Amino acid sequence: MSQLIWNGLFVGSFYALVALGYSMVYGIIKLLNFAHGDLYMLGAFSGYATLGALGGAVPGGSLIALLAVLGLTMLVTGLSGVALERVAYRPLRGAPRLSLLITAVGASFALEYGVRLVAGPNPQVYPVRLDGTGMSVLGARITLQQLALMAVAVGLMVALNALVMRSRQGRAMRAIALDPKACLMMGVDVDAVISRTFFIGSALAGAAGVMSGAYYGKIDFLMGFIIGLKAFTAAVIGGIGNMKGTMLGGLVLGLLESFSTDWFGGEWRDVFAFGFLILFLTVRPTGLLGERVTERV
Amino acid sequence: MTAVQNPPVKPVRGRGPSVVTRLLESRRLGWGGLALGLLAPFVTATPYALNVMTSAAVFVMLTVGLNIVVGYCGLLDLGFAAFLAVGAYTGGVLATRLELPLLATVPAVVVATVVAGVVIGGPTLRLRSDYLAIVTLGFGEIIRIVANNLDVTGGPSGIYGIPGLLGDRLSDPVVFYYTTVVIVSVAVLFAARLGRSRIGRAWRFVREDEDAAEASGINTYRVKLAAYVAGAVWGGLSGVLFAAQLSAISPASFTFLQSALVLMAVVLGGMGSTRGVVVGAVVISLLPELLRDLADYRFFVFGVLLIVVMLLRPQGLWPHRSREPDDPATRSTAGADDLPAKEEK
């Protein structure tokens, strides 16, 4: 029982980390960044490449080295997110939402198969593997590495929350989310702020990618698809556009999956998650902590 | 990438459409296309070519089905392969269990796809466009995973030995090709008629402005559900053809990739334009065969193409033109900015 809860919280913190990027981008420009899951995949691969380039210089499994790789990867995926926004989304700002969604699907494909071209179609095995000895807490087996990864995830989320809620930059983001046109008139550089939002969201996804690569050990070019869907589900459960709600949604989804795996078996886990998404959207489309959005006037 | 601009020219007024325009708008063009399809086996009739052409025809039907949902009604469906799967599995399971010819399963397939369309569309069509897109995507995944895990669908290995449309009598590739072309033509014609009918106009109205449609007394929810169910039936029937052609189906045929390819065909051709999407479907299904050497780049190119088409030609290669004169606002003449100004939102 407590093992199930722990597993759920652990997986849920990954979901929350990816979902935050979704939620931020959606909150600010009302765009579902369909390629977000693929930025997570890109993060896993660029982390893999960095570790490979460092080669023997890294003592196996050292957490410090992994943190350095994490930082580098966040930079790479963050910049990729900015480039994506510049090329595929910005020219269509103000176009019908359908066109934007379609370019997002296209971007997702280009990223997936672009990585496949570079890295090959076969799954890669991460050179660093985190599976230390476990300790027993309240009947659940918890490894030190799990704790460390979760601490990193929580740390990133706290930092993000502080950024959005306390900094000047965050205030600009929240203002644009409310009314982009008024912001433009008040002298806010809307394009720059949106770029930065993409940078932060993509960097978080990349960080989650590296962490899951190091934890599960195996990465492949399609890994972002399912996680993108899951992250979206998490964001919707918590209330898309709402930071705290999104984190909560990630944890809820992780717990749900953990328990449904136990009850119905692993092969039905995704069916359960998506079925829950559909059910949830029909009952409460604004999510647990979301507010009702007025769409058009 | 945005270098290609609309030339800074005022739209010419007072002159009739050019010869090319009139040719492209001709009502007889569809018959020309059908003749082309019927004559193709006289040009090349190797088993490989016939196979490719039959797949193209099935794909045309699938695309026309999605066009009803996305093109006419503006509902983005990212899990359309689910209906292909429902049709193919219903037909396949019934035909192999009861040893029926595949054609006899068609009523059951129609019922199954209508039920599937109502089950998924019923609760979700009240959602906004992007939520709907993700929910349909989740639904597509659910169908695939269920087919993968159930015993009746044969699990990951799928169903083998599905008989032809009329038992084994239609097993000759040429005969099957002609049967497919005829069925698909009827389906395309019917879809085009549907698009011009009363409900078709309601679909377009909902696509253009849902609130205005609602205000004008259209029951948008029912209209959208009708589009969704119609698309589902088209998808399910192409699933029957799909099963008949391959005689074996497995969950691997119904991934997100398949849904995305159909969507790509609709977008490339021009959403809402029957001629456009037929051409788009033929291009999308034949292109990989022509570009066999580029196999690895194929989906990468697809992705990039999807973006480029949306940026440069959001209305598709061969868009639908209504009879009304063009709205001058949509033809931007501002050549100064790097993009046509689209301020309305």
XYZ file of C-alpha atoms in Angstrom:
642
model
C 0.000 0.000 0.000
C 2.560 2.578 1.025
C 4.773 1.243 -1.761
C 2.010 2.041 -4.238
C 1.660 5.550 -2.850
C 5.388 6.125 -3.026
C 5.622 4.842 -6.607
C 2.712 7.049 -7.556
C 4.242 10.139 -6.010
C 7.571 9.425 -7.668
C 6.142 8.961 -11.163
C 3.737 11.799 -10.512
C 6.551 14.234 -9.826
C 7.948 13.489 -13.302
C 4.542 14.035 -14.833
C 4.160 17.275 -12.937
C 7.529 18.522 -14.162
C 6.620 17.887 -17.797
C 3.079 19.131 -17.313
C 4.296 22.473 -15.955
C 5.727 23.405 -19.329
C 2.466 22.508 -21.017
C 0.519 24.467 -18.507
C 2.709 27.567 -18.678
C 2.580 27.766 -22.442
C -1.135 27.132 -22.453
C -1.706 29.680 -19.751
C 0.135 32.403 -21.583
C -0.861 31.986 -25.223
C -3.629 29.377 -25.058
C -1.685 27.016 -27.289
C -1.405 23.305 -26.664
C 2.223 22.726 -27.438
C 1.785 19.314 -28.921
C 5.538 18.894 -29.349
C 6.175 19.333 -25.648
C 6.517 15.604 -25.018
C 9.082 15.457 -27.777
C 11.155 18.116 -26.068
C 11.236 15.723 -23.125
C 12.505 13.056 -25.502
C 15.034 15.515 -26.908
C 16.209 16.159 -23.368
C 16.732 12.470 -22.745
C 18.741 12.154 -25.949
C 20.859 15.243 -25.489
C 21.625 14.090 -21.961
C 22.616 10.753 -23.408
C 24.848 12.442 -25.975
C 26.479 14.648 -23.342
C 27.181 11.697 -21.088
C 28.610 9.822 -24.051
C 30.844 12.777 -24.959
C 32.109 13.075 -21.410
C 32.916 9.387 -21.623
C 35.243 8.055 -18.980
C 35.620 11.450 -17.337
C 32.461 10.805 -15.368
C 32.707 8.360 -12.543
C 29.726 6.054 -13.016
C 26.559 7.126 -11.336
C 27.940 10.226 -9.708
C 25.106 12.534 -8.854
C 27.175 15.705 -9.293
C 28.064 14.841 -12.877
C 24.456 14.041 -13.556
C 23.429 17.443 -12.240
C 25.904 19.142 -14.571
C 24.518 17.167 -17.490
C 21.060 18.142 -16.347
C 21.921 21.825 -16.504
C 23.439 21.525 -19.958
C 20.447 19.593 -21.233
C 18.038 22.154 -19.884
C 19.914 24.774 -21.866
C 19.716 22.688 -25.048
C 16.028 21.828 -24.812
C 15.172 25.336 -23.682
C 16.802 26.798 -26.780
C 15.080 24.184 -28.939
C 11.763 25.231 -27.455
C 12.494 28.860 -28.283
C 13.468 27.926 -31.843
C 10.306 25.867 -32.193
C 8.182 28.771 -31.080
C 9.971 31.142 -33.437
C 9.664 28.900 -36.503
C 6.383 27.076 -36.088
C 4.164 29.021 -33.719
C 4.931 32.723 -33.843
C 4.150 33.225 -37.548
C 0.699 31.795 -36.907
C -0.159 33.805 -33.855
C -3.670 35.096 -34.417
C -4.428 32.426 -37.017
C -7.213 29.927 -36.302
C -6.356 27.551 -33.490
C -6.723 24.578 -35.775
C -3.767 25.683 -37.909
C -1.613 26.108 -34.827
C -2.482 22.654 -33.575
C -1.613 21.173 -36.939
C 1.792 22.857 -37.031
C 2.317 21.533 -33.519
C 1.599 18.003 -34.727
C 4.032 18.611 -37.574
C 6.674 19.860 -35.165
C 6.184 16.778 -33.037
C 6.761 14.547 -36.056
C 9.782 16.503 -37.211
C 11.367 16.257 -33.769
C 10.662 12.546 -33.351
C 11.921 11.476 -36.724
C 14.692 14.040 -36.750
C 16.083 12.424 -33.615
C 15.535 9.045 -35.204
C 17.654 10.131 -38.159
C 20.481 11.167 -35.874
C 20.310 8.504 -33.189
C 18.848 5.566 -35.077
C 15.595 3.737 -34.522
C 16.748 1.425 -31.759
C 16.382 2.187 -28.067
C 19.547 3.458 -26.420
C 20.763 2.424 -23.026
C 21.761 5.210 -20.686
C 25.406 4.989 -19.622
C 24.482 6.091 -16.119
C 22.072 4.031 -14.172
C 20.672 5.009 -10.831
C 19.584 2.006 -8.860
C 21.098 2.112 -5.450
C 20.283 0.149 -2.383
C 16.915 0.827 -0.938
C 15.811 1.659 2.501
C 12.519 0.903 4.097
C 10.220 3.730 5.072
C 6.790 2.801 6.405
C 6.909 -0.477 4.504
C 7.859 1.068 1.162
C 11.217 0.477 -0.482
C 12.754 3.828 -1.325
C 16.145 4.314 -2.919
C 18.383 7.261 -2.248
C 18.413 8.047 -5.955
C 14.643 8.253 -6.075
C 14.787 10.688 -3.214
C 17.457 12.750 -4.956
C 15.536 12.872 -8.231
C 12.399 13.849 -6.438
C 14.275 16.543 -4.568
C 15.537 17.932 -7.872
C 12.021 17.882 -9.293
C 10.559 19.594 -6.253
C 13.405 22.111 -6.252
C 12.767 22.998 -9.889
C 9.073 23.409 -9.212
C 9.664 25.646 -6.201
C 12.092 27.755 -8.215
C 9.579 28.064 -11.002
C 6.831 29.053 -8.647
C 9.025 31.739 -7.144
C 9.935 32.977 -10.606
C 6.354 33.275 -11.727
C 4.952 34.669 -8.542
C 7.692 36.986 -7.335
C 9.873 38.173 -10.188
C 9.269 40.980 -12.646
C 9.482 38.430 -15.431
C 6.764 36.337 -13.833
C 4.551 39.332 -13.462
C 4.923 40.027 -17.182
C 3.940 36.443 -17.925
C 0.853 36.618 -15.787
C -0.076 39.945 -17.339
C 0.183 38.542 -20.857
C -1.902 35.575 -19.845
C -4.602 38.016 -18.830
C -4.513 40.326 -21.829
C -1.731 40.258 -24.459
C -2.965 43.310 -26.337
C -3.077 45.535 -23.288
C 0.435 44.353 -22.375
C 1.689 45.346 -25.802
C 0.257 48.814 -25.302
C 1.801 49.106 -21.876
C 5.229 48.476 -23.343
C 5.738 44.836 -22.431
C 7.817 43.013 -25.006
C 5.262 40.261 -25.531
C 7.337 38.246 -27.989
C 10.328 38.165 -25.679
C 8.268 37.073 -22.708
C 6.625 34.293 -24.700
C 10.053 33.154 -25.886
C 11.239 33.015 -22.295
C 8.159 31.072 -21.276
C 8.935 28.528 -23.952
C 12.525 28.403 -22.758
C 11.568 27.655 -19.182
C 8.861 25.134 -20.042
C 11.063 23.258 -22.494
C 13.988 23.277 -20.088
C 11.822 21.644 -17.426
C 10.698 18.991 -19.898
C 14.332 18.355 -20.836
C 15.275 17.982 -17.187
C 12.521 15.426 -16.712
C 13.806 13.604 -19.797
C 17.327 13.265 -18.427
C 16.038 12.187 -15.057
C 13.806 9.502 -16.465
C 16.611 8.345 -18.764
C 18.928 7.981 -15.800
C 16.272 6.251 -13.759
C 14.703 3.832 -16.244
C 17.908 3.388 -18.235
C 16.315 3.075 -21.668
C 15.361 5.837 -24.108
C 13.880 5.787 -27.606
C 12.705 8.380 -30.066
C 8.997 7.792 -29.476
C 9.151 8.051 -25.714
C 7.824 11.608 -25.749
C 4.479 10.774 -27.280
C 2.935 8.938 -24.346
C 4.500 11.202 -21.756
C 3.171 14.223 -23.631
C -0.315 12.800 -23.418
C 0.139 11.967 -19.758
C 1.449 15.424 -18.999
C -1.502 16.948 -20.734
C -3.795 14.705 -18.711
C -2.059 15.823 -15.542
C -2.369 19.470 -16.520
C -6.064 19.059 -17.276
C -6.780 17.213 -14.033
C -5.199 19.982 -12.029
C -6.555 22.835 -14.081
C -4.556 23.826 -17.146
C -2.815 27.160 -16.821
C -2.735 26.957 -13.051
C 0.740 26.157 -11.681
C -0.193 24.651 -8.358
C -3.061 22.772 -9.921
C -0.741 21.287 -12.498
C 1.642 19.996 -9.849
C -1.291 18.542 -7.952
C -2.614 16.996 -11.164
C 0.722 15.298 -11.831
C 0.734 13.718 -8.397
C -2.915 12.666 -8.693
C -2.271 11.065 -12.060
C 0.800 9.261 -10.742
C -1.170 7.864 -7.811
C -4.060 6.852 -10.072
C -1.730 4.982 -12.372
C 0.055 3.309 -9.559
C -3.156 1.974 -8.085
C -4.741 1.025 -11.396
C -1.601 -0.947 -12.305
C -2.018 -2.858 -9.095
C -5.708 -3.517 -9.626
C -6.046 -4.111 -13.362
C -2.509 -4.982 -14.448
C 0.132 -2.922 -16.232
C -1.188 -3.431 -19.757
C -4.385 -1.518 -18.934
C -2.612 1.383 -17.230
C -2.724 3.777 -20.187
C -6.317 2.888 -21.001
C -7.177 3.761 -17.444
C -5.292 7.073 -17.586
C -6.863 8.247 -20.853
C -10.293 6.969 -19.899
C -9.997 8.988 -16.741
C -8.992 12.031 -18.788
C -12.089 11.742 -20.960
C -14.336 11.220 -17.970
C -12.745 14.074 -16.116
C -13.011 16.508 -19.005
C -16.695 15.827 -19.444
C -17.403 16.355 -15.764
C -15.065 19.177 -14.925
C -13.210 20.645 -17.902
C -11.581 23.329 -15.806
C -9.747 20.894 -13.566
C -9.407 20.672 -9.820
C -7.984 24.135 -9.212
C -8.767 25.782 -12.522
C -11.019 28.742 -12.960
C -13.703 29.057 -15.542
C -12.296 30.803 -18.570
C -14.515 33.003 -20.633
C -13.611 32.157 -24.159
C -14.831 34.928 -26.369
C -16.662 38.142 -25.895
C 11.049 30.110 -44.448
C 8.582 32.913 -44.689
C 10.324 34.384 -47.723
C 7.491 33.551 -50.106
C 5.070 36.402 -49.773
C 1.865 37.369 -51.317
C 2.838 39.695 -54.139
C 1.926 43.255 -53.284
C -0.764 43.425 -55.922
C -4.352 44.443 -55.541
C -6.728 41.649 -56.423
C -7.951 42.104 -59.956
C -11.606 42.766 -60.182
C -14.035 42.749 -63.050
C -12.424 39.937 -64.979
C -13.908 36.470 -65.041
C -12.030 33.404 -63.838
C -9.205 32.241 -66.074
C -9.282 29.087 -68.151
C -7.288 27.184 -65.561
C -9.610 28.281 -62.787
C -12.654 27.289 -64.755
C -11.086 23.934 -65.554
C -10.249 23.324 -61.917
C -13.709 24.335 -60.841
C -15.393 22.194 -63.476
C -18.041 19.825 -62.282
C -16.893 17.136 -64.691
C -13.459 17.012 -63.159
C -14.536 14.252 -60.791
C -15.443 12.008 -63.707
C -12.029 12.694 -65.175
C -10.452 11.579 -61.940
C -12.561 8.442 -61.874
C -11.610 7.663 -65.491
C -7.975 8.124 -64.545
C -8.406 5.658 -61.697
C -10.181 3.137 -63.914
C -7.613 3.381 -66.708
C -4.587 3.144 -64.459
C -4.362 -0.688 -64.567
C -4.031 -0.510 -68.346
C -0.862 1.502 -67.919
C 0.738 -0.680 -65.317
C -0.774 -3.805 -63.794
C 2.035 -5.457 -61.899
C 0.851 -6.888 -58.560
C 2.976 -4.299 -56.797
C 1.448 -1.382 -58.696
C -2.067 -2.706 -58.156
C -1.385 -3.104 -54.467
C -0.127 0.462 -54.201
C -3.071 1.813 -56.149
C -5.585 -0.128 -54.062
C -4.021 1.202 -50.879
C -4.259 4.692 -52.351
C -7.964 4.193 -53.052
C -8.631 2.969 -49.502
C -6.659 5.913 -48.188
C -8.754 8.287 -50.286
C -11.881 6.984 -48.611
C -10.347 7.332 -45.177
C -9.260 10.889 -45.931
C -12.661 11.882 -47.247
C -14.106 10.584 -43.989
C -11.766 12.697 -41.903
C -12.496 15.631 -44.179
C -16.101 15.533 -43.034
C -14.956 15.938 -39.438
C -11.997 18.310 -39.814
C -12.667 19.972 -43.123
C -16.395 20.520 -43.057
C -17.024 20.855 -39.371
C -13.661 22.061 -38.046
C -13.310 19.418 -35.315
C -9.713 18.313 -35.085
C -9.653 14.537 -34.693
C -6.203 13.152 -33.921
C -7.389 9.594 -33.374
C -9.122 8.875 -36.634
C -7.317 5.570 -37.035
C -9.511 4.362 -34.174
C -12.495 4.204 -36.512
C -10.421 2.452 -39.133
C -9.574 -0.053 -36.417
C -13.173 -0.428 -35.266
C -14.287 -1.128 -38.821
C -11.440 -3.471 -39.656
C -11.733 -5.435 -36.410
C -15.519 -5.696 -36.462
C -15.429 -6.911 -40.044
C -12.424 -9.141 -39.500
C -13.655 -10.798 -36.326
C -17.152 -11.441 -37.673
C -15.910 -12.669 -41.036
C -13.403 -15.102 -39.575
C -15.587 -16.348 -36.703
C -18.783 -16.776 -38.693
C -17.017 -17.553 -41.990
C -18.932 -14.845 -43.803
C -17.748 -12.855 -46.801
C -16.577 -9.457 -45.627
C -19.335 -7.623 -47.447
C -21.938 -9.311 -45.233
C -20.388 -7.725 -42.158
C -20.947 -4.197 -43.446
C -24.230 -3.593 -41.560
C -22.596 -4.717 -38.332
C -19.595 -2.492 -39.089
C -21.829 0.522 -39.661
C -23.615 -0.122 -36.380
C -20.317 -0.577 -34.532
C -18.794 2.625 -35.905
C -21.926 4.652 -35.216
C -21.875 3.374 -31.653
C -18.171 4.171 -31.368
C -18.745 7.642 -32.811
C -21.556 8.381 -30.386
C -19.704 6.933 -27.415
C -16.647 9.088 -27.954
C -18.336 12.096 -29.519
C -21.272 12.214 -27.154
C -19.470 13.275 -24.014
C -16.568 15.135 -25.633
C -18.003 17.275 -28.397
C -18.954 19.970 -25.938
C -15.247 20.557 -25.407
C -13.216 23.214 -27.131
C -11.086 22.430 -30.168
C -7.779 21.664 -28.509
C -9.281 19.617 -25.703
C -11.197 17.669 -28.288
C -7.988 17.006 -30.223
C -6.253 15.490 -27.221
C -9.292 13.496 -26.165
C -9.615 11.945 -29.609
C -5.917 11.183 -29.468
C -6.437 9.441 -26.135
C -9.373 7.572 -27.592
C -7.230 6.369 -30.491
C -4.674 5.069 -28.033
C -7.369 3.371 -25.966
C -8.729 1.499 -28.990
C -5.247 0.378 -29.987
C -4.316 -0.794 -26.499
C -7.645 -2.582 -26.069
C -7.152 -4.379 -29.388
C -3.667 -5.273 -28.201
C -4.879 -6.773 -24.931
C -8.116 -8.540 -25.781
C -8.293 -12.175 -26.798
C -11.080 -11.753 -29.320
C -8.928 -9.407 -31.413
C -6.008 -11.779 -31.396
C -3.825 -9.660 -29.128
C -0.617 -8.191 -30.556
C -0.531 -10.637 -33.458
C -3.966 -9.599 -34.720
C -6.302 -11.533 -37.017
C -5.191 -13.637 -39.979
C -6.981 -15.098 -42.952
C -9.700 -12.523 -43.421
C -11.656 -13.469 -46.541
C -12.106 -11.112 -49.488
C -15.109 -8.853 -49.963
C -17.209 -11.637 -51.502
C -15.490 -14.621 -49.996
C -12.593 -15.811 -52.135
C -14.125 -14.967 -55.468
C -12.811 -11.411 -55.442
C -9.280 -12.413 -54.677
C -7.974 -11.388 -58.101
C -6.072 -8.103 -57.541
C -7.463 -6.422 -60.665
C -11.058 -7.259 -59.769
C -10.476 -6.135 -56.211
C -8.920 -2.909 -57.432
C -11.936 -2.086 -59.596
C -14.367 -2.972 -56.816
C -12.471 -0.719 -54.448
C -12.371 2.168 -56.903
C -16.109 1.946 -57.500
C -16.938 1.762 -53.778
C -14.576 4.611 -52.983
C -15.973 6.775 -55.788
C -19.497 6.322 -54.477
C -18.285 7.195 -50.987
C -16.462 10.297 -52.230
C -19.455 11.445 -54.245
C -21.750 10.883 -51.305
C -19.452 12.824 -48.975
C -19.263 15.717 -51.424
C -23.053 15.785 -51.716
C -23.342 15.666 -47.960
C -21.059 18.669 -47.778
C -23.336 20.668 -50.043
C -26.548 19.608 -48.355
C -28.393 21.418 -45.595
C -26.414 19.694 -42.877
C -23.205 20.360 -44.811
C -23.899 24.079 -44.721
C -24.594 23.800 -41.017
C -21.204 22.091 -40.592
C -19.394 24.891 -42.364
C -21.253 27.465 -40.323
C -20.176 25.749 -37.109
C -16.612 25.642 -38.399
C -16.568 29.347 -39.218
C -18.222 30.599 -36.069
C -19.746 28.281 -33.553
C -21.312 30.997 -31.432
C -22.966 32.655 -34.403
C -24.281 29.298 -35.559
C -25.677 28.618 -32.133
C -27.274 32.037 -32.090
C -28.881 31.386 -35.466
C -30.760 28.454 -34.060
C -28.460 25.610 -35.097
C -28.148 22.905 -32.512
C -24.360 22.910 -32.749
C -23.925 19.901 -30.536
C -26.136 17.694 -32.675
C -24.620 19.023 -35.873
C -21.127 18.280 -34.624
C -22.138 14.824 -33.478
C -23.606 14.160 -36.926
C -20.302 15.136 -38.545
C -18.401 12.961 -36.119
C -20.606 9.926 -36.690
C -20.537 10.385 -40.473
C -16.742 10.524 -40.359
C -16.721 7.426 -38.180
C -18.844 5.475 -40.665
C -16.568 6.458 -43.547
C -13.553 5.450 -41.489
C -15.141 2.143 -40.511
C -16.058 1.244 -44.068
C -12.551 2.001 -45.260
C -11.471 -0.299 -42.439
C -13.422 -3.107 -44.108
C -11.658 -2.431 -47.400
C -8.372 -2.244 -45.543
C -8.980 -5.655 -43.954
C -10.063 -7.131 -47.279
C -6.934 -5.891 -48.996
C -4.415 -7.017 -46.422
C -6.359 -10.098 -45.175
C -4.555 -9.635 -41.864
C -4.777 -6.826 -39.331
C -2.905 -6.099 -36.135
C -2.844 -3.226 -33.648
C 0.365 -1.967 -35.262
C -1.668 -0.721 -38.244
C -3.689 1.707 -36.166
C -1.126 3.892 -34.450
C -1.077 7.653 -34.116
C 1.126 7.668 -37.209
C -1.800 6.492 -39.313
C -4.090 9.162 -37.875
C -1.463 11.816 -38.496
C -0.984 10.712 -42.105
C -4.711 11.019 -42.782
C -4.747 14.442 -41.191
C -1.755 15.399 -43.293
C -3.611 14.398 -46.446
C -6.599 16.522 -45.469
C -4.463 19.542 -44.661
C -2.263 19.217 -47.714
C -5.209 18.932 -50.052
C -7.216 21.728 -48.527
C -9.582 21.291 -45.642
C -13.183 21.078 -46.724
C -12.451 20.657 -50.418
C -13.362 17.212 -51.696
C -11.185 17.433 -54.802
C -8.331 18.760 -52.763
C -8.376 16.003 -50.178
C -8.680 13.288 -52.821
C -5.561 14.659 -54.464
C -3.929 15.058 -51.050
C -4.688 11.445 -50.173
C -3.293 10.151 -53.461
C -0.153 12.233 -53.020
C 0.376 11.144 -49.418
C -0.115 7.476 -50.203
C 1.957 7.442 -53.381
C 4.765 9.733 -52.252
C 6.459 7.183 -49.965
C 6.446 4.662 -52.795
C 8.030 7.148 -55.151
C 10.541 8.207 -52.511
C 11.552 4.733 -51.429
C 15.198 5.735 -51.235
C 14.344 8.383 -48.687
C 12.578 5.913 -46.409
C 14.305 7.138 -43.290
C 13.537 10.758 -44.005
C 9.929 10.075 -44.834
C 8.223 10.999 -41.591
C 10.686 13.757 -40.861
C 9.769 15.281 -44.202
C 6.089 14.771 -43.394
C 6.441 16.720 -40.184
C 8.326 19.575 -41.785
C 5.870 19.613 -44.674
C 2.953 19.898 -42.275
C 4.509 23.019 -40.760
C 5.503 24.521 -44.097
C 2.070 23.986 -45.637
C 0.438 25.615 -42.646
C 2.807 28.588 -42.771
C 2.779 29.208 -46.490
C -0.553 27.880 -47.577
C -2.845 27.345 -44.615
C -5.786 26.717 -46.886
C -4.111 23.738 -48.567
C -2.977 23.115 -52.117
C -6.409 23.052 -53.692
C -8.795 24.799 -51.355
C -12.530 24.881 -51.476
C -13.927 27.978 -53.139
C -17.383 29.076 -52.359
C -19.504 30.792 -54.954
C -19.541 34.039 -53.060
C -16.958 36.648 -54.051
C -13.799 36.574 -52.013
C -13.673 38.578 -48.881
C -11.072 41.245 -49.639
C -9.848 41.102 -46.062
C -8.548 37.581 -46.543
C -6.357 38.657 -49.417
C -3.835 40.742 -47.669
C -2.072 43.321 -49.739
C 0.328 44.506 -47.095
C 3.611 43.371 -48.543
C 5.656 45.271 -46.013
C 5.418 42.944 -43.053
C 6.917 39.516 -43.300
C 3.456 38.025 -42.977
C -0.026 38.727 -44.171
C -1.699 40.645 -41.413
C -4.239 38.507 -39.633
C -5.403 40.581 -36.785
C -8.869 39.232 -36.216
C -9.111 36.619 -33.533
